[in-house]
PDB file of N, CA, C and O in Angstrom:
ATOM      1  N   CYS A   1      11.325   2.414   9.822  1.00  0.00           N
ATOM      2  CA  CYS A   1      11.752   1.226  10.478  1.00  0.00           C
ATOM      3  C   CYS A   1      11.021   0.298  10.562  1.00  0.00           C
ATOM      4  O   CYS A   1       9.974   0.548  11.053  1.00  0.00           O
ATOM      5  N   PRO A   2      10.791  -0.877  10.117  1.00  0.00           N
ATOM      6  CA  PRO A   2      10.009  -1.967  10.180  1.00  0.00           C
ATOM      7  C   PRO A   2       9.165  -2.467  11.787  1.00  0.00           C
ATOM      8  O   PRO A   2       7.820  -2.790  11.646  1.00  0.00           O
ATOM      9  N   SER A   3       9.571  -2.073  12.816  1.00  0.00           N
ATOM     10  CA  SER A   3       9.061  -2.491  13.842  1.00  0.00           C
ATOM     11  C   SER A   3       8.608  -1.280  14.377  1.00  0.00           C
ATOM     12  O   SER A   3       7.766  -2.033  15.329  1.00  0.00           O
ATOM     13  N   ALA A   4       8.559  -0.155  13.827  1.00  0.00           N
ATOM     14  CA  ALA A   4       7.874   0.900  14.323  1.00  0.00           C
ATOM     15  C   ALA A   4       6.096   0.778  13.739  1.00  0.00           C
ATOM     16  O   ALA A   4       5.744   1.240  13.992  1.00  0.00           O
ATOM     17  N   GLY A   5       6.210   0.437  12.413  1.00  0.00           N
ATOM     18  CA  GLY A   5       5.000   0.358  11.684  1.00  0.00           C
ATOM     19  C   GLY A   5       3.892  -1.150  12.059  1.00  0.00           C
ATOM     20  O   GLY A   5       4.186  -1.612  12.778  1.00  0.00           O
ATOM     21  N   LYS A   6       2.804  -0.623  11.604  1.00  0.00           N
ATOM     22  CA  LYS A   6       1.765  -1.552  12.150  1.00  0.00           C
ATOM     23  C   LYS A   6       0.997  -1.816  10.405  1.00  0.00           C
ATOM     24  O   LYS A   6       0.840  -1.070   9.628  1.00  0.00           O
ATOM     25  N   VAL A   7       0.018  -3.138  10.819  1.00  0.00           N
ATOM     26  CA  VAL A   7      -0.377  -3.524   9.454  1.00  0.00           C
ATOM     27  C   VAL A   7      -1.971  -2.413   9.880  1.00  0.00           C
ATOM     28  O   VAL A   7      -2.587  -3.012  10.698  1.00  0.00           O
ATOM     29  N   LEU A   8      -2.552  -1.529   8.708  1.00  0.00           N
ATOM     30  CA  LEU A   8      -3.457  -0.800   9.231  1.00  0.00           C
ATOM     31  C   LEU A   8      -5.070  -1.672   8.659  1.00  0.00           C
ATOM     32  O   LEU A   8      -6.058  -1.748   8.866  1.00  0.00           O
ATOM     33  N   PHE A   9      -5.021  -2.385   7.428  1.00  0.00           N
ATOM     34  CA  PHE A   9      -6.032  -3.468   6.875  1.00  0.00           C
ATOM     35  C   PHE A   9      -5.471  -4.123   5.865  1.00  0.00           C
ATOM     36  O   PHE A   9      -4.526  -3.724   5.381  1.00  0.00           O
ATOM     37  N   ASN A  10      -6.050  -5.256   5.254  1.00  0.00           N
ATOM     38  CA  ASN A  10      -5.857  -5.814   3.907  1.00  0.00           C
ATOM     39  C   ASN A  10      -7.025  -5.993   3.193  1.00  0.00           C
ATOM     40  O   ASN A  10      -8.356  -5.903   3.578  1.00  0.00           O
ATOM     41  N   ALA A  11      -6.891  -6.004   2.353  1.00  0.00           N
ATOM     42  CA  ALA A  11      -8.249  -5.696   1.417  1.00  0.00           C
ATOM     43  C   ALA A  11      -8.139  -7.024   0.639  1.00  0.00           C
ATOM     44  O   ALA A  11      -7.130  -7.968   0.117  1.00  0.00           O
ATOM     45  N   MET A  12      -9.388  -7.308   0.342  1.00  0.00           N
ATOM     46  CA  MET A  12      -9.973  -8.099  -0.902  1.00  0.00           C
ATOM     47  C   MET A  12      -9.775  -7.996  -2.368  1.00  0.00           C
ATOM     48  O   MET A  12     -10.365  -6.894  -2.541  1.00  0.00           O
ATOM     49  N   GLY A  13      -9.407  -9.092  -3.140  1.00  0.00           N
ATOM     50  CA  GLY A  13      -9.312  -8.787  -4.128  1.00  0.00           C
ATOM     51  C   GLY A  13      -8.241  -7.730  -4.804  1.00  0.00           C
ATOM     52  O   GLY A  13      -7.219  -7.708  -4.218  1.00  0.00           O
ATOM     53  N   ARG A  14      -7.956  -7.774  -5.970  1.00  0.00           N
ATOM     54  CA  ARG A  14      -6.710  -7.597  -6.893  1.00  0.00           C
ATOM     55  C   ARG A  14      -6.626  -6.132  -7.588  1.00  0.00           C
ATOM     56  O   ARG A  14      -6.380  -6.106  -8.712  1.00  0.00           O
ATOM     57  N   ASP A  15      -7.657  -5.042  -7.100  1.00  0.00           N
ATOM     58  CA  ASP A  15      -7.585  -3.695  -8.170  1.00  0.00           C
ATOM     59  C   ASP A  15      -7.583  -2.292  -7.381  1.00  0.00           C
ATOM     60  O   ASP A  15      -7.573  -3.118  -6.091  1.00  0.00           O
ATOM     61  N   SER A  16      -7.575  -1.248  -7.792  1.00  0.00           N
ATOM     62  CA  SER A  16      -7.308  -0.509  -7.164  1.00  0.00           C
ATOM     63  C   SER A  16      -8.418  -0.239  -6.288  1.00  0.00           C
ATOM     64  O   SER A  16      -8.420   0.557  -5.013  1.00  0.00           O
ATOM     65  N   LYS A  17      -9.476  -0.230  -6.692  1.00  0.00           N
ATOM     66  CA  LYS A  17     -10.802  -0.101  -6.038  1.00  0.00           C
ATOM     67  C   LYS A  17     -10.907  -0.962  -4.872  1.00  0.00           C
ATOM     68  O   LYS A  17     -11.319  -0.152  -3.490  1.00  0.00           O
ATOM     69  N   ALA A  18     -10.315  -1.991  -4.844  1.00  0.00           N
ATOM     70  CA  ALA A  18     -10.475  -2.626  -3.245  1.00  0.00           C
ATOM     71  C   ALA A  18      -9.511  -2.400  -2.287  1.00  0.00           C
ATOM     72  O   ALA A  18      -9.493  -2.143  -1.377  1.00  0.00           O
ATOM     73  N   LEU A  19      -8.229  -1.479  -2.950  1.00  0.00           N
ATOM     74  CA  LEU A  19      -7.117  -1.025  -1.576  1.00  0.00           C
ATOM     75  C   LEU A  19      -7.933   0.528  -1.371  1.00  0.00           C
ATOM     76  O   LEU A  19      -7.695   0.456  -0.436  1.00  0.00           O
ATOM     77  N   GLN A  20      -8.600   0.803  -2.204  1.00  0.00           N
ATOM     78  CA  GLN A  20      -9.435   2.611  -1.968  1.00  0.00           C
ATOM     79  C   GLN A  20     -10.067   2.099  -1.317  1.00  0.00           C
ATOM     80  O   GLN A  20     -10.586   2.594  -0.265  1.00  0.00           O
ATOM     81  N   THR A  21     -10.817   1.308  -1.172  1.00  0.00           N
ATOM     82  CA  THR A  21     -11.935   0.946  -0.050  1.00  0.00           C
ATOM     83  C   THR A  21     -11.849   0.562   1.260  1.00  0.00           C
ATOM     84  O   THR A  21     -11.781   0.693   2.283  1.00  0.00           O
ATOM     85  N   ALA A  22     -10.586  -0.445   1.133  1.00  0.00           N
ATOM     86  CA  ALA A  22      -9.579  -0.644   2.379  1.00  0.00           C
ATOM     87  C   ALA A  22      -9.255   0.890   3.267  1.00  0.00           C
ATOM     88  O   ALA A  22      -9.183   0.613   4.150  1.00  0.00           O
ATOM     89  N   MET A  23      -8.692   1.515   2.569  1.00  0.00           N
ATOM     90  CA  MET A  23      -7.981   2.772   2.662  1.00  0.00           C
ATOM     91  C   MET A  23      -9.457   3.763   3.472  1.00  0.00           C
ATOM     92  O   MET A  23      -8.760   4.889   3.846  1.00  0.00           O
ATOM     93  N   THR A  24     -10.330   3.429   3.876  1.00  0.00           N
ATOM     94  CA  THR A  24     -11.360   4.157   3.765  1.00  0.00           C
ATOM     95  C   THR A  24     -11.770   4.612   5.414  1.00  0.00           C
ATOM     96  O   THR A  24     -12.144   5.520   6.155  1.00  0.00           O
ATOM     97  N   VAL A  25     -10.735   3.432   5.917  1.00  0.00           N
ATOM     98  CA  VAL A  25     -10.206   3.488   7.362  1.00  0.00           C
ATOM     99  C   VAL A  25      -9.377   4.968   8.216  1.00  0.00           C
ATOM    100  O   VAL A  25     -10.013   4.718   8.936  1.00  0.00           O
ATOM    101  N   LEU A  26      -8.698   5.068   6.721  1.00  0.00           N
ATOM    102  CA  LEU A  26      -7.958   6.617   7.026  1.00  0.00           C
ATOM    103  C   LEU A  26      -8.963   7.598   7.290  1.00  0.00           C
ATOM    104  O   LEU A  26      -9.261   8.036   5.832  1.00  0.00           O
ATOM    105  N   SER A  27      -8.518   8.656   7.498  1.00  0.00           N
ATOM    106  CA  SER A  27      -8.643  10.496   6.880  1.00  0.00           C
ATOM    107  C   SER A  27      -8.420  10.628   5.934  1.00  0.00           C
ATOM    108  O   SER A  27      -7.229  10.051   6.074  1.00  0.00           O
ATOM    109  N   PRO A  28      -9.330  12.229   5.502  1.00  0.00           N
ATOM    110  CA  PRO A  28      -7.923  12.656   4.594  1.00  0.00           C
ATOM    111  C   PRO A  28      -6.444  12.968   4.912  1.00  0.00           C
ATOM    112  O   PRO A  28      -5.146  12.845   4.283  1.00  0.00           O
ATOM    113  N   GLY A  29      -6.781  13.489   6.575  1.00  0.00           N
ATOM    114  CA  GLY A  29      -5.772  14.044   7.218  1.00  0.00           C
ATOM    115  C   GLY A  29      -4.101  12.835   7.508  1.00  0.00           C
ATOM    116  O   GLY A  29      -3.201  12.825   7.435  1.00  0.00           O
ATOM    117  N   GLN A  30      -5.517  11.493   8.087  1.00  0.00           N
ATOM    118  CA  GLN A  30      -4.210  10.797   8.120  1.00  0.00           C
ATOM    119  C   GLN A  30      -3.291   9.924   6.982  1.00  0.00           C
ATOM    120  O   GLN A  30      -2.077   9.382   6.926  1.00  0.00           O
ATOM    121  N   LYS A  31      -3.863  10.324   5.300  1.00  0.00           N
ATOM    122  CA  LYS A  31      -3.589   9.734   4.524  1.00  0.00           C
ATOM    123  C   LYS A  31      -2.488  10.239   4.297  1.00  0.00           C
ATOM    124  O   LYS A  31      -1.561   9.983   3.794  1.00  0.00           O
ATOM    125  N   LEU A  32      -2.394  11.450   4.230  1.00  0.00           N
ATOM    126  CA  LEU A  32      -1.351  12.540   3.873  1.00  0.00           C
ATOM    127  C   LEU A  32      -0.205  11.900   4.462  1.00  0.00           C
ATOM    128  O   LEU A  32       0.845  12.549   4.468  1.00  0.00           O
ATOM    129  N   ALA A  33      -0.477  11.420   6.163  1.00  0.00           N
ATOM    130  CA  ALA A  33       0.617  11.989   7.076  1.00  0.00           C
ATOM    131  C   ALA A  33       1.524  10.108   6.763  1.00  0.00           C
ATOM    132  O   ALA A  33       2.529   9.864   7.669  1.00  0.00           O
ATOM    133  N   VAL A  34       0.746   9.087   6.252  1.00  0.00           N
ATOM    134  CA  VAL A  34       1.221   7.702   5.949  1.00  0.00           C
ATOM    135  C   VAL A  34       2.785   7.957   5.294  1.00  0.00           C
ATOM    136  O   VAL A  34       3.237   8.794   4.126  1.00  0.00           O
ATOM    137  N   GLU A  35       3.722   7.326   6.073  1.00  0.00           N
ATOM    138  CA  GLU A  35       4.989   7.671   5.921  1.00  0.00           C
ATOM    139  C   GLU A  35       5.587   6.700   4.498  1.00  0.00           C
ATOM    140  O   GLU A  35       5.765   7.048   3.418  1.00  0.00           O
ATOM    141  N   LYS A  36       5.094   5.284   5.124  1.00  0.00           N
ATOM    142  CA  LYS A  36       5.786   4.639   3.938  1.00  0.00           C
ATOM    143  C   LYS A  36       4.597   3.601   4.295  1.00  0.00           C
ATOM    144  O   LYS A  36       3.548   3.350   4.742  1.00  0.00           O
ATOM    145  N   PHE A  37       4.124   2.725   2.450  1.00  0.00           N
ATOM    146  CA  PHE A  37       3.222   1.500   2.144  1.00  0.00           C
ATOM    147  C   PHE A  37       3.449   0.650   2.016  1.00  0.00           C
ATOM    148  O   PHE A  37       4.285   0.857   0.360  1.00  0.00           O
ATOM    149  N   ALA A  38       3.714  -0.731   2.498  1.00  0.00           N
ATOM    150  CA  ALA A  38       4.344  -1.928   1.660  1.00  0.00           C
ATOM    151  C   ALA A  38       3.471  -2.640   1.114  1.00  0.00           C
ATOM    152  O   ALA A  38       1.835  -2.478   1.774  1.00  0.00           O
ATOM    153  N   VAL A  39       3.819  -2.677   0.101  1.00  0.00           N
ATOM    154  CA  VAL A  39       2.921  -3.448  -1.242  1.00  0.00           C
ATOM    155  C   VAL A  39       3.548  -4.305  -1.827  1.00  0.00           C
ATOM    156  O   VAL A  39       4.836  -4.637  -2.178  1.00  0.00           O
ATOM    157  N   ASP A  40       2.865  -5.290  -2.284  1.00  0.00           N
ATOM    158  CA  ASP A  40       3.936  -6.253  -3.653  1.00  0.00           C
ATOM    159  C   ASP A  40       3.535  -5.220  -4.876  1.00  0.00           C
ATOM    160  O   ASP A  40       3.593  -4.372  -4.998  1.00  0.00           O
ATOM    161  N   MET A  41       3.814  -5.729  -5.860  1.00  0.00           N
ATOM    162  CA  MET A  41       4.162  -4.947  -7.188  1.00  0.00           C
ATOM    163  C   MET A  41       3.406  -4.911  -7.916  1.00  0.00           C
ATOM    164  O   MET A  41       3.338  -4.674  -8.964  1.00  0.00           O
ATOM    165  N   HIS A  42       2.244  -5.291  -7.531  1.00  0.00           N
ATOM    166  CA  HIS A  42       0.593  -5.265  -8.334  1.00  0.00           C
ATOM    167  C   HIS A  42       0.591  -3.240  -8.591  1.00  0.00           C
ATOM    168  O   HIS A  42      -0.029  -2.578  -7.667  1.00  0.00           O
ATOM    169  N   GLU A  43       0.619  -3.551  -9.935  1.00  0.00           N
ATOM    170  CA  GLU A  43       0.539  -2.171 -10.708  1.00  0.00           C
ATOM    171  C   GLU A  43      -0.709  -1.234 -10.064  1.00  0.00           C
ATOM    172  O   GLU A  43      -0.767   0.017  -9.988  1.00  0.00           O
ATOM    173  N   PRO A  44      -2.053  -1.641 -10.021  1.00  0.00           N
ATOM    174  CA  PRO A  44      -3.255  -1.032  -9.343  1.00  0.00           C
ATOM    175  C   PRO A  44      -2.938  -0.635  -8.327  1.00  0.00           C
ATOM    176  O   PRO A  44      -3.615   0.423  -7.255  1.00  0.00           O
ATOM    177  N   PHE A  45      -2.684  -1.439  -7.382  1.00  0.00           N
ATOM    178  CA  PHE A  45      -2.117  -1.348  -5.486  1.00  0.00           C
ATOM    179  C   PHE A  45      -1.227   0.245  -5.296  1.00  0.00           C
ATOM    180  O   PHE A  45      -1.822   1.038  -4.749  1.00  0.00           O
ATOM    181  N   ILE A  46      -0.084  -0.123  -6.501  1.00  0.00           N
ATOM    182  CA  ILE A  46       0.982   1.139  -6.655  1.00  0.00           C
ATOM    183  C   ILE A  46       0.088   2.846  -6.955  1.00  0.00           C
ATOM    184  O   ILE A  46       0.300   3.726  -6.026  1.00  0.00           O
ATOM    185  N   LEU A  47      -0.528   2.112  -7.792  1.00  0.00           N
ATOM    186  CA  LEU A  47      -1.397   3.410  -8.203  1.00  0.00           C
ATOM    187  C   LEU A  47      -2.229   4.119  -7.332  1.00  0.00           C
ATOM    188  O   LEU A  47      -2.111   5.354  -6.885  1.00  0.00           O
ATOM    189  N   ALA A  48      -3.315   3.237  -6.684  1.00  0.00           N
ATOM    190  CA  ALA A  48      -3.916   3.598  -5.784  1.00  0.00           C
ATOM    191  C   ALA A  48      -3.424   4.468  -4.769  1.00  0.00           C
ATOM    192  O   ALA A  48      -3.901   5.294  -4.286  1.00  0.00           O
ATOM    193  N   ILE A  49      -2.173   3.861  -3.982  1.00  0.00           N
ATOM    194  CA  ILE A  49      -1.392   4.467  -2.796  1.00  0.00           C
ATOM    195  C   ILE A  49      -0.797   5.604  -3.288  1.00  0.00           C
ATOM    196  O   ILE A  49      -1.111   6.873  -2.858  1.00  0.00           O
ATOM    197  N   LYS A  50      -0.135   5.960  -4.451  1.00  0.00           N
ATOM    198  CA  LYS A  50       0.081   7.162  -5.000  1.00  0.00           C
ATOM    199  C   LYS A  50      -0.970   8.154  -5.120  1.00  0.00           C
ATOM    200  O   LYS A  50      -0.862   9.664  -4.941  1.00  0.00           O
ATOM    201  N   THR A  51      -2.001   7.535  -5.626  1.00  0.00           N
ATOM    202  CA  THR A  51      -3.284   8.599  -5.913  1.00  0.00           C
ATOM    203  C   THR A  51      -3.800   8.848  -3.926  1.00  0.00           C
ATOM    204  O   THR A  51      -4.182  10.089  -3.800  1.00  0.00           O
ATOM    205  N   GLU A  52      -4.265   7.758  -3.011  1.00  0.00           N
ATOM    206  CA  GLU A  52      -4.529   8.340  -2.150  1.00  0.00           C
ATOM    207  C   GLU A  52      -3.782   8.891  -0.998  1.00  0.00           C
ATOM    208  O   GLU A  52      -4.211   9.400  -0.017  1.00  0.00           O
ATOM    209  N   CYS A  53      -2.685   8.582  -1.148  1.00  0.00           N
ATOM    210  CA  CYS A  53      -1.502   8.763   0.151  1.00  0.00           C
ATOM    211  C   CYS A  53      -0.124   9.200  -0.498  1.00  0.00           C
ATOM    212  O   CYS A  53       0.744   8.675  -0.609  1.00  0.00           O
ATOM    213  N   PRO A  54      -0.377  10.543  -1.119  1.00  0.00           N
ATOM    214  CA  PRO A  54       0.313  11.216  -1.659  1.00  0.00           C
ATOM    215  C   PRO A  54       2.009  11.364  -1.394  1.00  0.00           C
ATOM    216  O   PRO A  54       2.848  11.365  -2.358  1.00  0.00           O
ATOM    217  N   ASN A  55       1.980  11.566  -0.113  1.00  0.00           N
ATOM    218  CA  ASN A  55       2.971  11.876   0.597  1.00  0.00           C
ATOM    219  C   ASN A  55       3.684  10.313   0.964  1.00  0.00           C
ATOM    220  O   ASN A  55       5.095  10.550   1.698  1.00  0.00           O
ATOM    221  N   SER A  56       3.344   9.126   0.792  1.00  0.00           N
ATOM    222  CA  SER A  56       4.484   7.915   1.194  1.00  0.00           C
ATOM    223  C   SER A  56       5.057   7.448   0.108  1.00  0.00           C
ATOM    224  O   SER A  56       4.965   7.984  -0.891  1.00  0.00           O
ATOM    225  N   GLU A  57       5.827   6.786   1.111  1.00  0.00           N
ATOM    226  CA  GLU A  57       7.184   6.158  -0.260  1.00  0.00           C
ATOM    227  C   GLU A  57       6.424   4.924  -0.443  1.00  0.00           C
ATOM    228  O   GLU A  57       6.247   3.848   0.801  1.00  0.00           O
ATOM    229  N   VAL A  58       6.287   4.067  -1.626  1.00  0.00           N
ATOM    230  CA  VAL A  58       5.823   2.573  -1.617  1.00  0.00           C
ATOM    231  C   VAL A  58       7.284   1.605  -1.866  1.00  0.00           C
ATOM    232  O   VAL A  58       8.092   2.105  -2.004  1.00  0.00           O
ATOM    233  N   VAL A  59       6.901   0.764  -0.684  1.00  0.00           N
ATOM    234  CA  VAL A  59       7.432  -0.231  -0.638  1.00  0.00           C
ATOM    235  C   VAL A  59       7.585  -1.437  -0.696  1.00  0.00           C
ATOM    236  O   VAL A  59       6.325  -2.099  -0.448  1.00  0.00           O
ATOM    237  N   ILE A  60       8.150  -2.215  -1.799  1.00  0.00           N
ATOM    238  CA  ILE A  60       7.955  -3.208  -1.799  1.00  0.00           C
ATOM    239  C   ILE A  60       7.892  -4.170  -1.035  1.00  0.00           C
ATOM    240  O   ILE A  60       9.561  -4.424  -0.797  1.00  0.00           O
ATOM    241  N   ASP A  61       7.662  -5.688  -0.369  1.00  0.00           N
ATOM    242  CA  ASP A  61       7.491  -6.192   0.433  1.00  0.00           C
ATOM    243  C   ASP A  61       8.800  -7.204   0.059  1.00  0.00           C
ATOM    244  O   ASP A  61       8.947  -7.826  -1.150  1.00  0.00           O
ATOM    245  N   ARG A  62       9.446  -7.507   0.997  1.00  0.00           N
ATOM    246  CA  ARG A  62      10.278  -8.575   0.942  1.00  0.00           C
ATOM    247  C   ARG A  62      10.278 -10.119  -0.286  1.00  0.00           C
ATOM    248  O   ARG A  62      11.061 -10.450  -0.987  1.00  0.00           O
ATOM    249  N   PHE A  63       9.094 -10.625   0.246  1.00  0.00           N
ATOM    250  CA  PHE A  63       8.753 -11.683  -0.238  1.00  0.00           C
ATOM    251  C   PHE A  63       8.281 -11.666  -1.588  1.00  0.00           C
ATOM    252  O   PHE A  63       9.178 -12.395  -2.622  1.00  0.00           O
ATOM    253  N   HIS A  64       7.609 -10.352  -2.164  1.00  0.00           N
ATOM    254  CA  HIS A  64       7.554 -10.359  -3.589  1.00  0.00           C
ATOM    255  C   HIS A  64       8.721 -10.160  -4.194  1.00  0.00           C
ATOM    256  O   HIS A  64       8.725 -10.099  -5.112  1.00  0.00           O
ATOM    257  N   LEU A  65       9.300  -9.222  -3.732  1.00  0.00           N
ATOM    258  CA  LEU A  65      10.805  -8.714  -4.338  1.00  0.00           C
ATOM    259  C   LEU A  65      11.794 -10.151  -4.710  1.00  0.00           C
ATOM    260  O   LEU A  65      12.069 -10.126  -5.640  1.00  0.00           O
ATOM    261  N   ALA A  66      11.947 -10.913  -3.665  1.00  0.00           N
ATOM    262  CA  ALA A  66      12.554 -12.027  -3.977  1.00  0.00           C
ATOM    263  C   ALA A  66      11.955 -12.806  -4.645  1.00  0.00           C
ATOM    264  O   ALA A  66      13.009 -14.313  -5.349  1.00  0.00           O
ATOM    265  N   GLN A  67      10.758 -12.907  -4.920  1.00  0.00           N
ATOM    266  CA  GLN A  67       9.815 -14.018  -5.437  1.00  0.00           C
ATOM    267  C   GLN A  67      10.307 -13.614  -7.072  1.00  0.00           C
ATOM    268  O   GLN A  67      10.333 -14.040  -8.238  1.00  0.00           O
ATOM    269  N   LYS A  68       9.904 -12.163  -7.412  1.00  0.00           N
ATOM    270  CA  LYS A  68      10.892 -11.503  -8.735  1.00  0.00           C
ATOM    271  C   LYS A  68      11.720 -11.573  -8.925  1.00  0.00           C
ATOM    272  O   LYS A  68      11.823 -11.991 -10.475  1.00  0.00           O
ATOM    273  N   ILE A  69      12.741 -11.820  -8.542  1.00  0.00           N
ATOM    274  CA  ILE A  69      14.529 -12.433  -8.539  1.00  0.00           C
ATOM    275  C   ILE A  69      14.485 -13.927  -9.072  1.00  0.00           C
ATOM    276  O   ILE A  69      15.206 -13.917  -9.719  1.00  0.00           O
TER     277      ILE A  69
END
């Protein structure tokens, strides 16, 4: 449910390192507890999410999905 989530961080840059740096605010246990992760379709971000938060579902945000279509 989108109304139940919240933004935890934003990252500068367009590589997986930028996102991994931003995710340092989460403990290893918190990373495992992430259920959904909204992101654009940038492949390095998706790979970083799958590595750092392996239990989460990657959700493509509406803006970038509509832009692609």
